[in-house]
Coordinates of C-alpha atoms and ligand atoms in Angstrom, one line a residue:
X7 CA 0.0 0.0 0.0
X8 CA 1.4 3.3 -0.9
X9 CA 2.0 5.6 2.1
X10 CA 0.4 8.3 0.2
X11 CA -3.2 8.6 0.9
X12 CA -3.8 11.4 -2.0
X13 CA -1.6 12.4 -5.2
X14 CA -2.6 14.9 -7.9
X15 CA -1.4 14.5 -10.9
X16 CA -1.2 17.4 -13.0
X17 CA -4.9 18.0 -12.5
X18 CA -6.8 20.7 -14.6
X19 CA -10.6 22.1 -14.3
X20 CA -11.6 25.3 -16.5
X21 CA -15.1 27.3 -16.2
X22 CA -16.3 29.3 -19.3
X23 CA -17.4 32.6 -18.1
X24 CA -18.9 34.7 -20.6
X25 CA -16.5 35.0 -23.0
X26 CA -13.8 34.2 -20.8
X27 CA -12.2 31.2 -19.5
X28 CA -11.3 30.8 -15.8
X29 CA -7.9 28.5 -15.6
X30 CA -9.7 27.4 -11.0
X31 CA -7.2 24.5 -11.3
X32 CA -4.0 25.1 -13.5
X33 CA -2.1 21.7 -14.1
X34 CA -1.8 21.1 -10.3
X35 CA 0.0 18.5 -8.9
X36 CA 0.4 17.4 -5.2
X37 CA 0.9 14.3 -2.8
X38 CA -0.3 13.8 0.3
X39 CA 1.4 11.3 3.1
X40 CA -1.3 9.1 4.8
X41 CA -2.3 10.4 8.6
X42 CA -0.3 14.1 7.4
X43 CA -2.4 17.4 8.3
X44 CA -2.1 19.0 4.8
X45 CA -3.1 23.1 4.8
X46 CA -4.1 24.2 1.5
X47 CA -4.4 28.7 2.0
X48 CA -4.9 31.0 -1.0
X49 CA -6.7 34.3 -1.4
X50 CA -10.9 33.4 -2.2
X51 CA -11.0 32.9 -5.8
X52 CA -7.7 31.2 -5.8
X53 CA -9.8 28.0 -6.8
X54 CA -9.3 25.9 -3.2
X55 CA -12.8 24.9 -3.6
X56 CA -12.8 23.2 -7.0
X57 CA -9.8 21.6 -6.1
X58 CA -11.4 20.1 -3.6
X59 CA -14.3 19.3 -4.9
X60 CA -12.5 17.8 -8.0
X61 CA -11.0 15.5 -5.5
X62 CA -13.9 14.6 -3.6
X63 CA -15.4 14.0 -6.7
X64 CA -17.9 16.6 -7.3
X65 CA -16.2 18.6 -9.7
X66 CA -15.3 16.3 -12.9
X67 CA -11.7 16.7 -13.8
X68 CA -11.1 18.7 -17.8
X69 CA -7.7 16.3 -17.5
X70 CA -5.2 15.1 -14.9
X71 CA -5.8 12.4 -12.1
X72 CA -6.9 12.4 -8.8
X73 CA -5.6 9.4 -6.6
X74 CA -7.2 8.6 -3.3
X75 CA -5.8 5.7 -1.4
X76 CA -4.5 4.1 -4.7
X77 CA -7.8 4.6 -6.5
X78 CA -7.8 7.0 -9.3
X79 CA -11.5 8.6 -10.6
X80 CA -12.5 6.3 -12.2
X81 CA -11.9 3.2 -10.1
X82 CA -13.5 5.0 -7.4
X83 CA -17.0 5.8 -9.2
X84 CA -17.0 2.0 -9.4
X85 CA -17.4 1.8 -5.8
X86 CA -21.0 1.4 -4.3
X87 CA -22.7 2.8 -0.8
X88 CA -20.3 2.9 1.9
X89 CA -17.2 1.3 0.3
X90 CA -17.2 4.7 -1.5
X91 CA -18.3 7.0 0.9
X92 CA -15.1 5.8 3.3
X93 CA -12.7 6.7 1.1
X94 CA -13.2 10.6 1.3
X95 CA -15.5 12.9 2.8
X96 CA -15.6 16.5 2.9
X97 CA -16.5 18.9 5.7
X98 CA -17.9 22.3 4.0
X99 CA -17.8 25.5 5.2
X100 CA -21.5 26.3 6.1
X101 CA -22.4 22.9 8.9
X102 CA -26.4 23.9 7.8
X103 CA -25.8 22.2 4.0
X104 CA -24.5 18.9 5.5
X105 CA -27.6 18.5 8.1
X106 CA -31.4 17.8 7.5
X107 CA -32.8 20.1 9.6
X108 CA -35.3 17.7 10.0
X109 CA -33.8 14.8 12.0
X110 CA -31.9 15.2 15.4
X111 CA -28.3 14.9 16.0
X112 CA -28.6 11.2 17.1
X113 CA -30.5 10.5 14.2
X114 CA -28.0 11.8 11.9
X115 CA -25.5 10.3 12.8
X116 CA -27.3 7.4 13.9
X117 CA -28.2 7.2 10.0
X118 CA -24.8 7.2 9.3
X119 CA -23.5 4.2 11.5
X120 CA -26.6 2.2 10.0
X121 CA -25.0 1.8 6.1
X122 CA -22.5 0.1 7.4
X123 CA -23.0 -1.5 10.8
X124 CA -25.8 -3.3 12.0
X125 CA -26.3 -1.8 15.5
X126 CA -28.8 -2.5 18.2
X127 CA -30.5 0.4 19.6
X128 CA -28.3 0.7 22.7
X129 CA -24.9 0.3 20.3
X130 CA -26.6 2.9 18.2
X131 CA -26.7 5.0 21.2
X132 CA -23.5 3.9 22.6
X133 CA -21.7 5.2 19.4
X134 CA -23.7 8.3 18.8
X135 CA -22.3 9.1 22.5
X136 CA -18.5 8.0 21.0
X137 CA -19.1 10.2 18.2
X138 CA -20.1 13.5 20.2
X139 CA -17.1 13.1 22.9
X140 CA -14.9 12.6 20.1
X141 CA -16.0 16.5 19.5
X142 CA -16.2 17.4 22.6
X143 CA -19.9 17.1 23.2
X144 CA -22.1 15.4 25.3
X145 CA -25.1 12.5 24.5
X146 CA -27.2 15.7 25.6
X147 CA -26.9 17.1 22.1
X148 CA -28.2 13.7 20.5
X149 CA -31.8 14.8 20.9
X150 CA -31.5 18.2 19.7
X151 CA -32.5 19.1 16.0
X152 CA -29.6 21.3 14.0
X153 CA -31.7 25.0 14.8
X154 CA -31.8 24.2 18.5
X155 CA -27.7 24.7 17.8
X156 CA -25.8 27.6 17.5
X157 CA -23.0 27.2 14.4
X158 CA -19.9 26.4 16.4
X159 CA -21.8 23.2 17.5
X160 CA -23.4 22.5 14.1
X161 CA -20.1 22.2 12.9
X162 CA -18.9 19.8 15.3
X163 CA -22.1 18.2 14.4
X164 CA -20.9 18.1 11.0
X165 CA -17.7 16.9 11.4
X166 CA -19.1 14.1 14.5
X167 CA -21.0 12.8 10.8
X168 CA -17.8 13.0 8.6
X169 CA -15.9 10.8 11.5
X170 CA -18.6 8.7 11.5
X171 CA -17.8 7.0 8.0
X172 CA -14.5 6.7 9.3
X173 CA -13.3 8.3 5.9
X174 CA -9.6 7.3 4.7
X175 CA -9.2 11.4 3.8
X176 CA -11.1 13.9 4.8
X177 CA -11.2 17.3 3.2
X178 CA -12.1 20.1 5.0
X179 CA -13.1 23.3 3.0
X180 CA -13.2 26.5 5.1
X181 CA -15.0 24.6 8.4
X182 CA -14.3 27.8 10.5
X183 CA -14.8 30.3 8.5
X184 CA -18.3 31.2 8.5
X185 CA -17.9 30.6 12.5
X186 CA -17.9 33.1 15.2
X187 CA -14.6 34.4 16.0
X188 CA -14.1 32.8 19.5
X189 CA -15.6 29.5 18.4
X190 CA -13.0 29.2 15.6
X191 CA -10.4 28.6 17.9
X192 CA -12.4 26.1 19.7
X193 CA -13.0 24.2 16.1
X194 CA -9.2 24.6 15.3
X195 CA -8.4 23.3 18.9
X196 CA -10.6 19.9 18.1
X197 CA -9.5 19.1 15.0
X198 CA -5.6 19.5 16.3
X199 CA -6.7 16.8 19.1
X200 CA -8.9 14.7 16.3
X201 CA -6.0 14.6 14.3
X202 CA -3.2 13.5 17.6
X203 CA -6.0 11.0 18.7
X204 CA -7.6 9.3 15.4
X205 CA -4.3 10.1 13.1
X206 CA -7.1 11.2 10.8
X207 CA -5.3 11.9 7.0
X208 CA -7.0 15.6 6.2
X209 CA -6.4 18.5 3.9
X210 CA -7.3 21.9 5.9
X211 CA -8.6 24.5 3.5
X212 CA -8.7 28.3 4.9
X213 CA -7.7 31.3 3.5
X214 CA -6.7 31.9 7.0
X215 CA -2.7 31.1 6.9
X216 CA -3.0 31.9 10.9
X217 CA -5.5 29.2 11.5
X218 CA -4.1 26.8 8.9
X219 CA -0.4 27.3 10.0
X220 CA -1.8 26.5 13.3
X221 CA -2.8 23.0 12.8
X222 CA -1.1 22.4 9.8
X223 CA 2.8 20.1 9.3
X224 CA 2.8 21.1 5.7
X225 CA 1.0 24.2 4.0
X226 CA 0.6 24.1 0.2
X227 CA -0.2 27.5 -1.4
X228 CA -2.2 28.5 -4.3
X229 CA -2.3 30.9 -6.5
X230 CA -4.8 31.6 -9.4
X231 CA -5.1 28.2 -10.1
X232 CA -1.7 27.0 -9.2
X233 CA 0.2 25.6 -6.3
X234 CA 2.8 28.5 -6.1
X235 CA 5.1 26.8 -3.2
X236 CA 4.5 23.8 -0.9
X237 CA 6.5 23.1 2.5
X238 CA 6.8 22.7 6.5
X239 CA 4.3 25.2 8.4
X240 CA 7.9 26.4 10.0
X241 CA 9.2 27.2 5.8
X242 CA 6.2 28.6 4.5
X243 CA 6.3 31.2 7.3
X244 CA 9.7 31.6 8.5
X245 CA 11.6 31.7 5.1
X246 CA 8.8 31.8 2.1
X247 CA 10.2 31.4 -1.1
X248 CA 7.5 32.6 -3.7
X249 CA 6.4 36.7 -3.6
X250 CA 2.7 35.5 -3.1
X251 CA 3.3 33.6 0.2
X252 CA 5.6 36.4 1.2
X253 CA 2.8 38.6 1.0
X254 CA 0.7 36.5 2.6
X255 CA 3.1 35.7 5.4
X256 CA 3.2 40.0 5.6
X257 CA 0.1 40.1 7.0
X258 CA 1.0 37.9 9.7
X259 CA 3.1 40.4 12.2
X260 CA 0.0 42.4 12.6
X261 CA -1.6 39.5 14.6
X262 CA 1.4 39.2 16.9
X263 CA 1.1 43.1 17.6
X264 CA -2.5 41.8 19.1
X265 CA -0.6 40.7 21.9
X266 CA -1.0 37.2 23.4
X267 CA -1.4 35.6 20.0
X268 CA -2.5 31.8 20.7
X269 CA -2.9 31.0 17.1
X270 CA 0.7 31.2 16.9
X271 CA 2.2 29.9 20.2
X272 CA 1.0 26.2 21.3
X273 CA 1.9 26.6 24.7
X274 CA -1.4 28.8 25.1
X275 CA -3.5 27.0 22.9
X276 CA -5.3 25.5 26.1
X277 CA -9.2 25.4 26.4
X278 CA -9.3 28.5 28.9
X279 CA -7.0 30.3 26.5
X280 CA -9.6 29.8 23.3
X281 CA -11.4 32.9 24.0
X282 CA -8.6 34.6 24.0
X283 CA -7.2 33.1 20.9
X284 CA -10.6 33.8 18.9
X285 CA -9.7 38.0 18.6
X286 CA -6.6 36.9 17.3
X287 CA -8.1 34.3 14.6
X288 CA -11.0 37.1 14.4
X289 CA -8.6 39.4 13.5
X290 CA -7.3 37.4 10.7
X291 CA -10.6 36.4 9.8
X292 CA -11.6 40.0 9.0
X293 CA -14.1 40.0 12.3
X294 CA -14.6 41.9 15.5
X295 CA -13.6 40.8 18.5
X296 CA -16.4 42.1 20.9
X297 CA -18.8 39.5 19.9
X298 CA -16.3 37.1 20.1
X299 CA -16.7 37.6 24.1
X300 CA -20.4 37.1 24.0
X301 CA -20.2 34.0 22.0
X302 CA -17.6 32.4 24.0
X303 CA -19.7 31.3 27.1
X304 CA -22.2 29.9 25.6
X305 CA -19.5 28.0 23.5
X306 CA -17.9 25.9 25.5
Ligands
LIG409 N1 -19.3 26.5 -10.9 C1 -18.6 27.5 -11.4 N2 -18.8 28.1 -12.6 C2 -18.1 29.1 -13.0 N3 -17.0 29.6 -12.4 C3 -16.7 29.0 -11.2 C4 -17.4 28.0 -10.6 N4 -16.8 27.6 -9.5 C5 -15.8 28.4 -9.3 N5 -15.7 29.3 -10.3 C6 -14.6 30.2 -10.5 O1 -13.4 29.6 -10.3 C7 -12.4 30.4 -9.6 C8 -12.0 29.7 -8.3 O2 -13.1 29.6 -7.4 P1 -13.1 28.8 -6.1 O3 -12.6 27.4 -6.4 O4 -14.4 28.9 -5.4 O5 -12.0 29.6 -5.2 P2 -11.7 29.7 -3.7 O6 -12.4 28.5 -3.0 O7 -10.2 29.7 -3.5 O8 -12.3 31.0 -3.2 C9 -13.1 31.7 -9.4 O9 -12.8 32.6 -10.4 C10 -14.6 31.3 -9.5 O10 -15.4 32.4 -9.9
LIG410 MG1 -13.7 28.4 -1.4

């Protein structure tokens, strides 16, 4: 078995606009070790989505080859129900378009377990319960349906769902984005323990270098289309090579002017420090910090 969960070769998906075409992914190419944190950052536009949603499989590829766990495109459309569904899953940005707002949080991911795993009601439960401590979350939330939530626990919701396929790779496209500046920190705090404690394979998506140099070994950046520069967390900011992630990596040194900067320093990454960390990821994130305080509370 190859120790690369994901390789893209020289991949290439083109939009017509108008009269124009829009190059989203230019001839990329990238590899991917299994149970590495991979950070993908770019400016918006900079086509992070359709990458990953030409690896996920939701985008169809113009040319190139996407290579999950030894499986190009084509060998994984083969795959039926849940033989398919474990070899990727992807995490989107906004938890409401990945939960029926319909069924409670036990029954989601209840409904998850069952196309695999023939569970009695009290192993369904039992594992619902696995599921929520593994994001921090009590079986108290099982009952509850998605609007009874506020968005930082939707999208642990979300990802409780994605964990519950056990996916291979997952690829998560902006999970904290459209989050509440204090409660991004608590999302980036659980996926740095998710990925110590499962050794989950996952490429981070943000346009957040903060956040994704955070939880991130390796940071791949992209550029109107193209992957512009790939290396260590510690390369891509300390010693950047390309002019784009040096302009990127500018914008940095305002956040450490904020002061106690958590995002940067993992000695203060602590729960009790999360609040703290959220102006700092706010900051970066475009947002205020004020209701960053309010949210906070209720949050945790
Ligand atoms: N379905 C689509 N139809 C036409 N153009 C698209 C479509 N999806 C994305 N694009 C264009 O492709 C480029 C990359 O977009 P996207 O992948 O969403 O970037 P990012 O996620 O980095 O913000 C943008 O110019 C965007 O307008
Ligand atoms: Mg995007």
């Amino acid at each position: 078995m190859s120790d690369n969960i994901l390789e893209v070769r020289d991949a290439c998906v083109t939009f017509e606009k108008r009269n124009s075409v829009v190059h989203a992914v230019d001839h990329i190419s990238l590899t991917m070790r299994r149970g590495a944190m991979l950070g993908l950052v770019g400016e918006s536009g900079s086509g992070k989505s359709t990458l990953a949603r030409a690896i996920v499989g939701l985008q169809p590829l113009d040319s190139g080859e996407v290579v999950i766990d030894g499986m190009d495109q084509h060998a994984r459309a083969r795959l039926k129900g849940h033989a398919r569904a474990e070899v990727v899953q992807m995490v989107f940005q906004d938890p409401y378009s990945s939960l029926n707002p319909r069924m409670s949080v036990g029954e989601a991911i209840g409904e998850v377990l069952d196309t695999y795993e023939h569970l009695s009601h009290d192993e369904r439960r039992e594992s619902v319960a696995e599921l929520l401590r593994l994001v921090h979350l009590g079986p108290e939330v099982a009952p509850k349906m998605p609007n009874q939530l506020s968005g930082g626990m939707r999208q642990r919701i979300a990802v409780a769902k994605c964990l519950a396929v056990r996916p291979k790779l997952i690829v998560a496209d902006e999970i904290t984005s459209a989050l509440d500046v204090s409660v991004q920190a608590v999302v980036l705090n659980l996926i740095k323990s998710l990925h110590r404690e499962l050794g989950l394979s996952m490429l981070f998506i943000s346009h957040n270098l903060a956040a994704v140099r955070y939880i991130c070994d390796d940071i791949a950046v992209m550029h109107h289309g193209r992957i512009v520069e790939i290396g260590s967390a510690e390369q891509i900011v300390t010693a950047p090579k390309d002019p784009y992630t040096r302009s990127l990596v500018g914008a940095i040194p305002s956040l450490e002017d904020a002061g106690r900067d958590v995002l940067l320093d993992p000695a203060l990454a602590g729960g009790a420090a999360a609040a703290g960390a959220a102006s700092v990821a706010g900051a970066a994130a475009g947002n205020t910090g004020d209701r960053a305080t309010a949210v906070a509370a209720g949050e945790r």
